[in-house]
Tab-separated table of C-alpha atoms and ligand atoms in Angstrom:
chain	number	residue	atom	x	y	z
A	1	UNK	CA	176.784	-17.007	127.800
A	2	UNK	CA	173.936	-14.862	126.500
A	3	UNK	CA	173.992	-12.777	129.641
A	4	UNK	CA	177.712	-12.222	129.342
A	5	UNK	CA	177.347	-11.162	125.769
A	6	UNK	CA	174.624	-8.713	126.774
A	7	UNK	CA	176.799	-7.378	129.601
A	8	UNK	CA	179.444	-6.515	127.064
A	9	UNK	CA	176.835	-4.494	125.125
A	10	UNK	CA	176.807	-2.072	128.048
A	11	UNK	CA	180.044	-0.605	126.744
A	12	UNK	CA	177.828	1.413	124.387
A	13	UNK	CA	176.421	3.415	127.304
A	14	UNK	CA	177.776	6.960	127.575
A	15	UNK	CA	178.672	8.439	130.959
A	16	UNK	CA	175.706	10.217	132.537
A	17	UNK	CA	177.849	13.085	133.765
A	18	UNK	CA	179.543	13.728	130.423
A	19	UNK	CA	176.391	13.512	128.352
A	20	UNK	CA	174.446	15.697	130.807
A	21	UNK	CA	177.206	18.334	130.717
A	22	UNK	CA	177.152	18.546	126.972
A	23	UNK	CA	173.332	18.531	126.694
A	24	UNK	CA	172.901	21.137	129.459
A	25	UNK	CA	174.367	23.673	127.041
A	26	UNK	CA	171.602	23.001	124.509
A	27	UNK	CA	168.526	23.467	126.684
A	28	UNK	CA	167.738	26.125	129.254
A	29	UNK	CA	166.621	23.745	131.997
A	30	UNK	CA	167.823	23.536	135.605
A	31	UNK	CA	170.875	21.274	135.676
A	32	UNK	CA	169.439	18.718	138.155
A	33	UNK	CA	166.568	18.158	135.740
A	34	UNK	CA	168.973	17.548	132.836
A	35	UNK	CA	170.904	15.081	135.011
A	36	UNK	CA	167.714	13.274	136.006
A	37	UNK	CA	166.486	13.049	132.436
A	38	UNK	CA	169.801	11.745	131.118
A	39	UNK	CA	170.131	9.228	133.967
A	40	UNK	CA	166.640	7.888	133.238
A	41	UNK	CA	167.363	7.573	129.521
A	42	UNK	CA	170.629	5.771	130.114
A	43	UNK	CA	168.949	3.436	132.605
A	44	UNK	CA	166.324	2.725	130.016
A	45	UNK	CA	168.979	1.886	127.425
A	46	UNK	CA	170.826	-0.243	129.977
A	47	UNK	CA	167.703	-2.388	130.318
A	48	UNK	CA	167.317	-2.588	126.560
A	49	UNK	CA	170.964	-3.619	126.111
A	50	UNK	CA	170.748	-6.226	128.856
A	51	UNK	CA	167.701	-7.640	127.146
A	52	UNK	CA	169.816	-8.095	124.047
A	53	UNK	CA	168.966	-4.869	122.244
A	54	UNK	CA	171.363	-3.515	119.682
A	55	UNK	CA	172.120	0.148	120.286
A	56	UNK	CA	175.369	1.981	119.698
A	57	UNK	CA	176.603	5.003	121.602
A	58	UNK	CA	175.827	7.488	118.877
A	59	UNK	CA	172.245	6.291	118.716
A	60	UNK	CA	171.825	6.458	122.493
A	61	UNK	CA	173.223	9.981	122.625
A	62	UNK	CA	171.030	11.095	119.766
A	63	UNK	CA	167.859	9.623	121.295
A	64	UNK	CA	168.652	11.155	124.683
A	65	UNK	CA	169.259	14.557	123.130
A	66	UNK	CA	166.015	14.367	121.156
A	67	UNK	CA	164.068	13.270	124.239
A	68	UNK	CA	165.566	16.062	126.333
A	69	UNK	CA	164.621	18.699	123.759
A	70	UNK	CA	161.073	17.337	123.679
A	71	UNK	CA	160.980	17.397	127.472
A	72	UNK	CA	162.204	21.009	127.505
A	73	UNK	CA	159.414	21.899	125.087
A	74	UNK	CA	156.822	20.472	127.462
A	75	UNK	CA	157.598	23.256	129.929
A	76	UNK	CA	154.561	25.564	130.200
A	77	UNK	CA	155.216	28.399	127.763
A	78	UNK	CA	153.317	30.902	125.624
A	79	UNK	CA	151.874	29.656	122.354
A	80	UNK	CA	150.484	31.608	119.421
A	81	UNK	CA	147.082	30.088	118.769
A	82	UNK	CA	146.608	29.996	114.998
A	83	UNK	CA	143.917	27.324	115.095
A	84	UNK	CA	140.933	29.652	114.866
A	85	UNK	CA	139.472	27.913	117.916
A	86	UNK	CA	138.822	30.712	120.412
A	87	UNK	CA	138.567	28.751	123.639
A	88	UNK	CA	141.063	26.021	122.942
A	89	UNK	CA	141.129	23.520	125.781
A	90	UNK	CA	144.629	22.332	124.861
A	91	UNK	CA	145.971	25.871	124.532
A	92	UNK	CA	144.837	27.214	127.884
A	93	UNK	CA	141.227	28.223	127.140
A	94	UNK	CA	140.592	31.968	127.587
A	95	UNK	CA	143.499	34.399	127.770
A	96	UNK	CA	143.184	37.104	130.427
A	97	UNK	CA	142.892	40.726	129.403
A	98	UNK	CA	145.628	43.283	130.190
A	99	UNK	CA	143.732	44.699	133.158
A	100	UNK	CA	143.442	41.341	134.914
A	101	UNK	CA	147.081	40.584	134.136
A	102	UNK	CA	148.216	43.865	135.697
A	103	UNK	CA	146.174	43.237	138.840
A	104	UNK	CA	147.588	39.728	139.017
A	105	UNK	CA	151.147	40.994	139.060
A	106	UNK	CA	150.427	43.449	141.878
A	107	UNK	CA	148.671	40.938	144.113
A	108	UNK	CA	151.073	38.108	143.303
A	109	UNK	CA	154.214	40.023	144.145
A	110	UNK	CA	153.080	41.678	147.363
A	111	UNK	CA	150.870	41.329	150.413
A	112	UNK	CA	147.135	41.889	150.187
A	113	UNK	CA	143.993	42.146	152.311
A	114	UNK	CA	143.021	38.589	151.329
A	115	UNK	CA	141.516	37.860	154.750
A	116	UNK	CA	141.991	41.174	156.467
A	117	UNK	CA	139.414	43.905	157.098
A	118	UNK	CA	141.182	47.223	156.565
A	119	UNK	CA	138.568	49.480	158.268
A	120	UNK	CA	138.604	47.524	161.544
A	121	UNK	CA	142.088	46.082	161.388
A	122	UNK	CA	140.636	42.695	162.236
A	123	UNK	CA	140.512	39.423	160.376
A	124	UNK	CA	138.314	39.824	157.288
A	125	UNK	CA	136.157	37.746	155.027
A	126	UNK	CA	137.849	36.112	152.065
A	127	UNK	CA	136.358	37.015	148.673
A	128	UNK	CA	133.641	39.168	150.243
A	129	UNK	CA	133.894	41.878	147.591
A	130	UNK	CA	134.019	39.377	144.732
A	131	UNK	CA	130.958	37.488	145.966
A	132	UNK	CA	128.894	40.677	146.108
A	133	UNK	CA	130.136	41.764	142.677
A	134	UNK	CA	129.280	38.351	141.246
A	135	UNK	CA	125.777	38.426	142.726
A	136	UNK	CA	125.308	41.930	141.330
A	137	UNK	CA	126.437	40.851	137.850
A	138	UNK	CA	124.272	37.736	137.949
A	139	UNK	CA	121.305	39.780	139.244
A	140	UNK	CA	120.782	37.253	141.979
A	141	UNK	CA	120.905	36.954	145.769
A	142	UNK	CA	124.318	35.425	146.303
A	143	UNK	CA	127.307	33.891	144.571
A	144	UNK	CA	130.708	32.378	145.236
A	145	UNK	CA	133.620	30.929	143.285
A	146	UNK	CA	135.816	27.838	143.556
A	147	UNK	CA	138.645	26.331	141.511
A	148	UNK	CA	136.707	25.179	138.460
A	149	UNK	CA	133.247	24.317	137.234
A	150	UNK	CA	133.694	20.598	137.889
A	151	UNK	CA	134.595	21.323	141.529
A	152	UNK	CA	131.649	23.712	141.780
A	153	UNK	CA	129.291	20.968	140.638
A	154	UNK	CA	130.721	18.317	142.974
A	155	UNK	CA	130.595	20.784	145.871
A	156	UNK	CA	127.012	21.795	145.116
A	157	UNK	CA	125.838	18.209	144.848
A	158	UNK	CA	127.672	17.155	148.014
A	159	UNK	CA	126.035	20.009	149.874
A	160	UNK	CA	122.513	19.381	148.625
A	161	UNK	CA	122.348	15.601	149.006
A	162	UNK	CA	122.118	13.883	152.361
A	163	UNK	CA	121.668	10.361	153.590
A	164	UNK	CA	118.254	9.064	152.678
A	165	UNK	CA	117.681	12.060	150.421
A	166	UNK	CA	120.360	11.741	147.785
A	167	UNK	CA	118.554	11.156	144.494
A	168	UNK	CA	119.366	13.596	141.714
A	169	UNK	CA	117.072	13.606	138.689
A	170	UNK	CA	118.734	14.210	135.302
A	171	UNK	CA	117.319	13.900	131.790
A	172	UNK	CA	118.927	11.149	129.665
A	173	UNK	CA	119.648	13.788	127.017
A	174	UNK	CA	121.937	15.564	129.473
A	175	UNK	CA	124.105	12.717	130.778
A	176	UNK	CA	127.048	14.230	128.998
A	177	UNK	CA	130.792	13.883	128.898
A	178	UNK	CA	132.425	17.301	128.942
A	179	UNK	CA	135.933	16.003	128.259
A	180	UNK	CA	138.974	15.246	130.363
A	181	UNK	CA	137.157	12.491	132.251
A	182	UNK	CA	134.257	14.704	133.266
A	183	UNK	CA	131.083	12.645	132.924
A	184	UNK	CA	127.890	13.634	134.653
A	185	UNK	CA	127.068	10.129	136.014
A	186	UNK	CA	130.562	9.832	137.512
A	187	UNK	CA	130.491	13.339	138.942
A	188	UNK	CA	127.221	12.474	140.645
A	189	UNK	CA	128.653	9.272	142.070
A	190	UNK	CA	131.736	11.083	143.385
A	191	UNK	CA	129.455	13.566	145.096
A	192	UNK	CA	127.528	10.894	146.958
A	193	UNK	CA	124.452	11.452	144.826
A	194	UNK	CA	122.332	8.718	143.296
A	195	UNK	CA	121.566	9.321	139.655
A	196	UNK	CA	117.941	8.965	138.603
A	197	UNK	CA	117.783	9.109	134.802
A	198	UNK	CA	114.558	10.199	133.210
A	199	UNK	CA	113.189	10.506	129.672
A	200	UNK	CA	114.820	9.306	126.480
A	201	UNK	CA	117.906	10.518	124.628
A	202	UNK	CA	115.851	12.720	122.323
A	203	UNK	CA	112.781	13.517	124.397
A	204	UNK	CA	112.088	14.171	128.031
A	205	UNK	CA	108.641	15.250	129.218
A	206	UNK	CA	107.629	17.105	132.328
A	207	UNK	CA	105.801	13.997	133.520
A	208	UNK	CA	109.085	12.059	133.324
A	209	UNK	CA	110.539	14.397	135.931
A	210	UNK	CA	107.314	14.322	137.936
A	211	UNK	CA	107.104	10.519	138.064
A	212	UNK	CA	110.692	10.305	139.294
A	213	UNK	CA	110.205	12.509	142.342
A	214	UNK	CA	110.210	10.505	145.589
A	215	UNK	CA	110.825	11.377	149.240
A	216	UNK	CA	114.477	10.499	148.511
A	217	UNK	CA	114.833	13.180	145.821
A	218	UNK	CA	117.389	15.849	146.716
A	219	UNK	CA	117.246	18.042	143.608
A	220	UNK	CA	116.694	18.232	139.878
A	221	UNK	CA	119.806	18.870	137.789
A	222	UNK	CA	119.889	20.404	134.327
A	223	UNK	CA	123.132	20.098	132.361
A	224	UNK	CA	123.670	22.381	129.405
A	225	UNK	CA	124.521	20.486	126.228
A	226	UNK	CA	127.506	22.704	125.700
A	227	UNK	CA	129.696	20.619	123.414
A	228	UNK	CA	127.145	18.840	121.211
A	229	UNK	CA	123.616	19.244	119.987
A	230	UNK	CA	120.713	17.006	119.228
A	231	UNK	CA	118.358	17.699	116.396
A	232	UNK	CA	115.321	16.118	114.787
A	233	UNK	CA	112.515	14.581	116.859
A	234	UNK	CA	113.529	16.195	120.120
A	235	UNK	CA	111.867	18.005	122.959
A	236	UNK	CA	112.124	18.907	126.597
A	237	UNK	CA	110.122	20.995	129.026
A	238	UNK	CA	110.930	24.680	129.389
A	239	UNK	CA	112.950	25.642	132.467
A	240	UNK	CA	110.039	27.544	134.112
A	241	UNK	CA	107.924	24.361	133.922
A	242	UNK	CA	110.629	22.221	135.541
A	243	UNK	CA	111.221	24.973	138.114
A	244	UNK	CA	107.536	25.067	139.056
A	245	UNK	CA	107.497	21.288	139.438
A	246	UNK	CA	110.672	21.308	141.571
A	247	UNK	CA	109.453	24.142	143.768
A	248	UNK	CA	106.025	22.553	144.258
A	249	UNK	CA	107.916	19.619	145.774
A	250	UNK	CA	110.269	21.829	147.774
A	251	UNK	CA	113.250	20.805	145.624
A	252	UNK	CA	116.023	23.026	144.263
A	253	UNK	CA	116.631	23.144	140.516
A	254	UNK	CA	120.344	23.372	139.704
A	255	UNK	CA	121.857	23.987	136.273
A	256	UNK	CA	125.391	23.185	135.172
A	257	UNK	CA	125.680	25.761	132.419
A	258	UNK	CA	129.326	25.384	131.449
A	259	UNK	CA	130.403	28.376	129.429
A	260	UNK	CA	129.076	31.437	131.238
A	261	UNK	CA	128.490	33.968	128.461
A	262	UNK	CA	127.712	37.377	129.934
A	263	UNK	CA	126.218	38.838	126.790
A	264	UNK	CA	124.015	37.921	123.885
A	265	UNK	CA	126.587	35.989	121.891
A	266	UNK	CA	124.605	36.494	118.682
A	267	UNK	CA	125.401	40.224	118.893
A	268	UNK	CA	129.141	39.521	118.705
A	269	UNK	CA	129.262	37.416	115.584
A	270	UNK	CA	126.914	35.381	113.405
A	271	UNK	CA	126.695	32.619	116.008
A	272	UNK	CA	124.007	30.950	118.076
A	273	UNK	CA	122.677	32.328	121.329
A	274	UNK	CA	124.422	30.827	124.333
A	275	UNK	CA	122.206	30.949	127.416
A	276	UNK	CA	123.520	33.346	130.060
A	277	UNK	CA	123.515	32.587	133.812
A	278	UNK	CA	121.239	35.609	134.314
A	279	UNK	CA	118.693	34.159	131.906
A	280	UNK	CA	118.744	30.772	133.657
A	281	UNK	CA	118.213	32.370	137.056
A	282	UNK	CA	115.362	34.535	135.751
A	283	UNK	CA	113.644	31.419	134.424
A	284	UNK	CA	113.603	29.766	137.804
A	285	UNK	CA	116.949	27.996	138.255
A	286	UNK	CA	117.887	28.137	141.959
A	287	UNK	CA	121.623	27.696	141.461
A	288	UNK	CA	123.578	28.130	138.262
A	289	UNK	CA	127.136	26.850	137.870
A	290	UNK	CA	129.589	27.871	135.149
A	291	UNK	CA	133.272	28.201	134.258
A	292	UNK	CA	135.248	31.403	134.676
A	293	UNK	CA	137.633	30.694	131.810
A	294	UNK	CA	135.353	29.912	128.921
A	295	UNK	CA	133.284	32.717	127.392
A	296	UNK	CA	133.575	34.817	130.540
A	297	UNK	CA	137.265	35.227	129.732
A	298	UNK	CA	138.509	35.154	133.317
A	299	UNK	CA	140.790	32.753	135.198
A	300	UNK	CA	140.094	29.047	135.635
A	301	UNK	CA	137.333	28.994	138.198
A	302	UNK	CA	133.856	27.690	138.852
A	303	UNK	CA	131.147	30.171	139.737
A	304	UNK	CA	128.018	29.301	141.681
A	305	UNK	CA	125.202	31.842	141.845
A	306	UNK	CA	121.600	31.908	142.999
A	307	UNK	CA	119.565	31.508	146.182
A	308	UNK	CA	121.305	32.971	149.233
A	309	UNK	CA	120.356	30.103	151.583
A	310	UNK	CA	121.828	27.527	149.198
A	311	UNK	CA	125.028	29.493	148.569
A	312	UNK	CA	125.466	29.934	152.340
A	313	UNK	CA	125.034	26.187	152.846
A	314	UNK	CA	127.603	25.459	150.126
A	315	UNK	CA	130.101	27.776	151.798
A	316	UNK	CA	129.696	25.889	155.076
A	317	UNK	CA	130.352	22.487	153.503
A	318	UNK	CA	133.872	21.328	154.562
A	319	UNK	CA	134.709	20.450	150.951
A	320	UNK	CA	134.425	24.158	150.073
A	321	UNK	CA	137.715	24.711	151.884
A	322	UNK	CA	139.401	22.099	149.700
A	323	UNK	CA	138.437	23.789	146.448
A	324	UNK	CA	138.564	27.457	147.411
A	325	UNK	CA	140.318	29.936	145.114
A	326	UNK	CA	143.701	31.390	145.910
A	327	UNK	CA	144.473	35.113	145.822
A	328	UNK	CA	145.747	34.989	142.235
A	329	UNK	CA	142.461	33.615	140.970
A	330	UNK	CA	140.429	35.891	143.217
A	331	UNK	CA	142.145	39.013	141.945
A	332	UNK	CA	141.905	38.134	138.243
A	333	UNK	CA	138.289	37.066	138.634
A	334	UNK	CA	137.542	40.272	140.518
A	335	UNK	CA	138.942	42.331	137.611
A	336	UNK	CA	136.976	40.306	135.062
A	337	UNK	CA	133.722	40.715	136.971
A	338	UNK	CA	134.243	44.437	137.633
A	339	UNK	CA	134.862	44.899	133.944
A	340	UNK	CA	131.551	43.310	133.059
A	341	UNK	CA	129.813	45.422	135.700
A	342	UNK	CA	131.332	48.558	134.176
A	343	UNK	CA	130.136	47.596	130.691
A	344	UNK	CA	126.812	46.218	131.862
A	345	UNK	CA	124.879	48.366	129.377
A	346	UNK	CA	126.754	46.618	126.569
A	347	UNK	CA	128.774	43.643	127.785
A	348	UNK	CA	130.055	42.974	124.268
A	349	UNK	CA	132.379	45.950	124.962
A	350	UNK	CA	134.153	44.255	127.875
A	351	UNK	CA	137.917	44.244	127.355
A	352	UNK	CA	138.192	40.474	127.138
A	353	UNK	CA	140.459	38.965	124.459
A	354	UNK	CA	138.064	36.234	123.309
A	355	UNK	CA	135.281	38.787	122.866
A	356	UNK	CA	137.586	41.052	120.883
A	357	UNK	CA	138.559	38.116	118.686
A	358	UNK	CA	134.899	37.330	118.069
A	359	UNK	CA	134.187	40.912	117.048
A	360	UNK	CA	137.150	41.442	114.688
A	361	UNK	CA	136.033	41.956	111.094
A	362	UNK	CA	137.148	39.661	108.313
A	363	UNK	CA	138.564	42.684	106.449
A	364	UNK	CA	140.824	43.520	109.361
A	365	UNK	CA	142.031	39.912	109.553
A	366	UNK	CA	142.707	39.915	105.815
A	367	UNK	CA	144.767	43.101	106.032
A	368	UNK	CA	146.871	41.639	108.826
A	369	UNK	CA	147.379	38.406	106.892
A	370	UNK	CA	148.510	40.381	103.847
A	371	UNK	CA	150.994	42.299	105.937
A	372	UNK	CA	152.420	39.155	107.511
A	373	UNK	CA	153.048	37.456	104.170
A	374	UNK	CA	154.088	40.582	102.250
A	375	UNK	CA	157.823	39.901	102.306
A	376	UNK	CA	157.891	36.124	102.508
A	377	UNK	CA	159.765	34.209	99.845
A	378	UNK	CA	157.501	31.954	97.770
A	379	UNK	CA	160.337	29.947	96.261
A	380	UNK	CA	159.786	26.925	98.514
A	381	UNK	CA	156.184	27.494	99.544
A	382	UNK	CA	152.949	28.452	97.887
A	383	UNK	CA	151.427	31.133	100.082
A	384	UNK	CA	147.860	32.354	99.870
A	385	UNK	CA	145.153	33.955	101.949
A	386	UNK	CA	142.039	31.851	102.370
A	387	UNK	CA	138.562	32.379	103.759
A	388	UNK	CA	138.098	29.899	106.568
A	389	UNK	CA	135.788	29.285	109.495
A	390	UNK	CA	136.685	29.795	113.134
A	391	UNK	CA	134.922	28.137	116.071
A	392	UNK	CA	134.244	29.097	119.691
A	393	UNK	CA	135.585	25.741	121.014
A	394	UNK	CA	136.070	24.864	124.673
A	395	UNK	CA	132.762	23.056	124.792
A	396	UNK	CA	130.689	26.077	123.838
A	397	UNK	CA	128.272	26.653	120.983
A	398	UNK	CA	128.988	23.445	119.044
A	399	UNK	CA	126.855	24.599	116.104
A	400	UNK	CA	128.603	27.898	115.633
A	401	UNK	CA	131.180	28.646	113.003
A	402	UNK	CA	132.012	32.114	111.852
A	403	UNK	CA	133.984	33.507	108.945
A	404	UNK	CA	137.689	33.950	109.349
A	405	UNK	CA	140.897	34.393	107.380
A	406	UNK	CA	143.926	32.123	107.316
A	407	UNK	CA	147.354	32.153	105.765
A	408	UNK	CA	147.623	28.950	103.730
A	409	UNK	CA	151.126	27.525	103.369
A	410	UNK	CA	151.599	24.735	100.844
A	411	UNK	CA	155.286	23.739	101.041
A	412	UNK	CA	157.017	22.572	97.855
A	413	UNK	CA	160.308	21.380	99.294
A	414	UNK	CA	159.360	20.072	102.740
A	415	UNK	CA	156.432	18.114	104.076
A	416	UNK	CA	153.446	19.794	105.728
A	417	UNK	CA	154.110	18.048	109.087
A	418	UNK	CA	157.752	19.188	108.949
A	419	UNK	CA	156.734	22.814	108.409
A	420	UNK	CA	154.094	22.577	111.162
A	421	UNK	CA	156.675	21.116	113.517
A	422	UNK	CA	159.207	23.884	112.768
A	423	UNK	CA	156.621	26.497	113.696
A	424	UNK	CA	155.643	24.666	116.884
A	425	UNK	CA	159.265	24.385	117.971
A	426	UNK	CA	160.410	27.882	117.002
A	427	UNK	CA	161.329	30.779	119.299
A	428	UNK	CA	157.614	31.299	119.997
A	429	UNK	CA	155.507	28.215	119.424
A	430	UNK	CA	152.883	28.695	116.713
A	431	UNK	CA	150.103	26.131	116.460
A	432	UNK	CA	147.986	26.078	113.308
A	433	UNK	CA	146.084	23.253	111.674
A	434	UNK	CA	146.941	21.073	108.716
A	435	UNK	CA	145.137	19.442	105.842
A	436	UNK	CA	146.701	16.956	103.423
A	437	UNK	CA	148.519	19.545	101.408
A	438	UNK	CA	148.809	22.671	103.523
A	439	UNK	CA	149.278	24.303	106.880
A	440	UNK	CA	146.746	26.956	107.848
A	441	UNK	CA	147.371	29.801	110.281
A	442	UNK	CA	144.032	31.328	111.226
A	443	UNK	CA	144.261	35.024	112.066
A	444	UNK	CA	141.129	35.154	114.242
A	445	UNK	CA	142.869	33.844	117.361
A	446	UNK	CA	146.242	35.526	116.859
A	447	UNK	CA	146.848	38.612	119.004
A	448	UNK	CA	147.618	41.491	116.592
A	449	UNK	CA	150.653	42.421	118.697
A	450	UNK	CA	152.216	39.034	117.880
A	451	UNK	CA	151.865	39.422	114.097
A	452	UNK	CA	155.545	40.437	113.949
A	453	UNK	CA	156.560	37.210	115.693
A	454	UNK	CA	154.489	35.179	113.249
A	455	UNK	CA	156.196	36.947	110.374
A	456	UNK	CA	159.676	36.304	111.790
A	457	UNK	CA	158.863	32.672	112.493
A	458	UNK	CA	157.563	32.197	108.960
A	459	UNK	CA	160.683	33.756	107.458
A	460	UNK	CA	162.786	31.223	109.366
A	461	UNK	CA	160.566	28.207	108.697
A	462	UNK	CA	160.138	28.855	104.980
A	463	UNK	CA	163.795	29.640	104.231
B	1	PLP	C1	133.202	22.992	130.583
B	1	PLP	C2	132.082	22.455	131.351
B	1	PLP	C3	132.287	21.938	132.621
B	1	PLP	C4	133.659	21.844	133.255
B	1	PLP	O1	134.185	23.086	133.541
B	1	PLP	P1	135.665	23.196	134.168
B	1	PLP	O2	135.797	24.649	134.456
B	1	PLP	O3	136.590	22.696	133.137
B	1	PLP	O4	135.708	22.377	135.381
B	1	PLP	C5	131.205	21.452	133.310
B	1	PLP	N1	129.971	21.471	132.774
B	1	PLP	C6	129.721	21.960	131.543
B	1	PLP	C7	128.329	21.920	131.015
B	1	PLP	C8	130.769	22.470	130.784
B	1	PLP	O5	130.549	22.952	129.556
């Protein structure tokens, strides 16, 4: 009886074809995707109805429409970052500069000499130019690049450990989680390395490293504490001391540096000094590993630089092939690196968006904010310009905050989440941050050329 009753509930289900036809006009998605989405939603409601759920047709159509719009919004699209977090992991980390973008278009839409030697007309070496440019920039013997920093670390560890000699020594203060499931102990395990933890959370001594060295030791690994800091009763040996110890035992010293700043960050803004790969290598690190799309401002990639024999060995490891960069990454990285080489005398001048954002003066941000809000109606919203703090983000310089300017919107006739949602779902998505009573749009991370779009979006959202 119950089953029969539930079967009769199914009359509430709309036809997939009809609903998909009407919804296809509301979203600009390929039609097969609309059909699939609608079919899945109706199947889901069928199950709910059969289980005795109470849903009428109007409700089912409304929920399907809402779900489809949300799905359409999940399509990768540009976002205006008004969070004040420069390297925002959720918003695509570092934007590429115009020069890299132009090069990308040319290489992406045509053929290239990716693995072709133009002088001889024979098969050529992939990324040969880039590797030399990287080594030149890093002032070291050799360098290469793979898909991301995590892959670079796994690849390096895989290459440098072998059976019977697979122990990797890491200080307990550096067994970090970077985010997105990236934990040093797990990365080591994946790479076939055996973790040997030394020292304590707050203090590691040179003798801790020394005592841990055995004939099974493959290398010593340093991991930069890029997204947190420890303070108080802390201490660790200087890199040159660890390097001397490692080299006395014939072991390589590898550092996972993370962010890859190419300049003295403290010259850009009142922020802490982020160690550069060059500095690490000068101090005795044999291989340094860092991301291409954090402070470097290039594409997602993982760069490995240092001793030529080790880089050569890494390139011969079969796993290298599995994580090698494609031509789109190689060309954007090549532009980024050339740019730094051209501004080597003063790398803070490199035409990289995140560096420009760091350098922009508070006065300039304030002027732009004033212009954006100049003609906005304040009938429904209290609008003001506030001094705020921006952050580097992306797991870099966790202690650093620097002054910024935000437009503060305190709505009188709608809720803060409602206003925030309108801006996220507008013609161009704008993502700010909210407090209890207001939405903030931080100017520091907004491209000046999109100020007009912010203004238009605000006019619509505040009306
Ligand atoms: C960010 C970071 C990584 C991971 O870099 P991806 O490019 O995201 O793979 C690894 N190590 C450190 C220390 C980092 O800061």
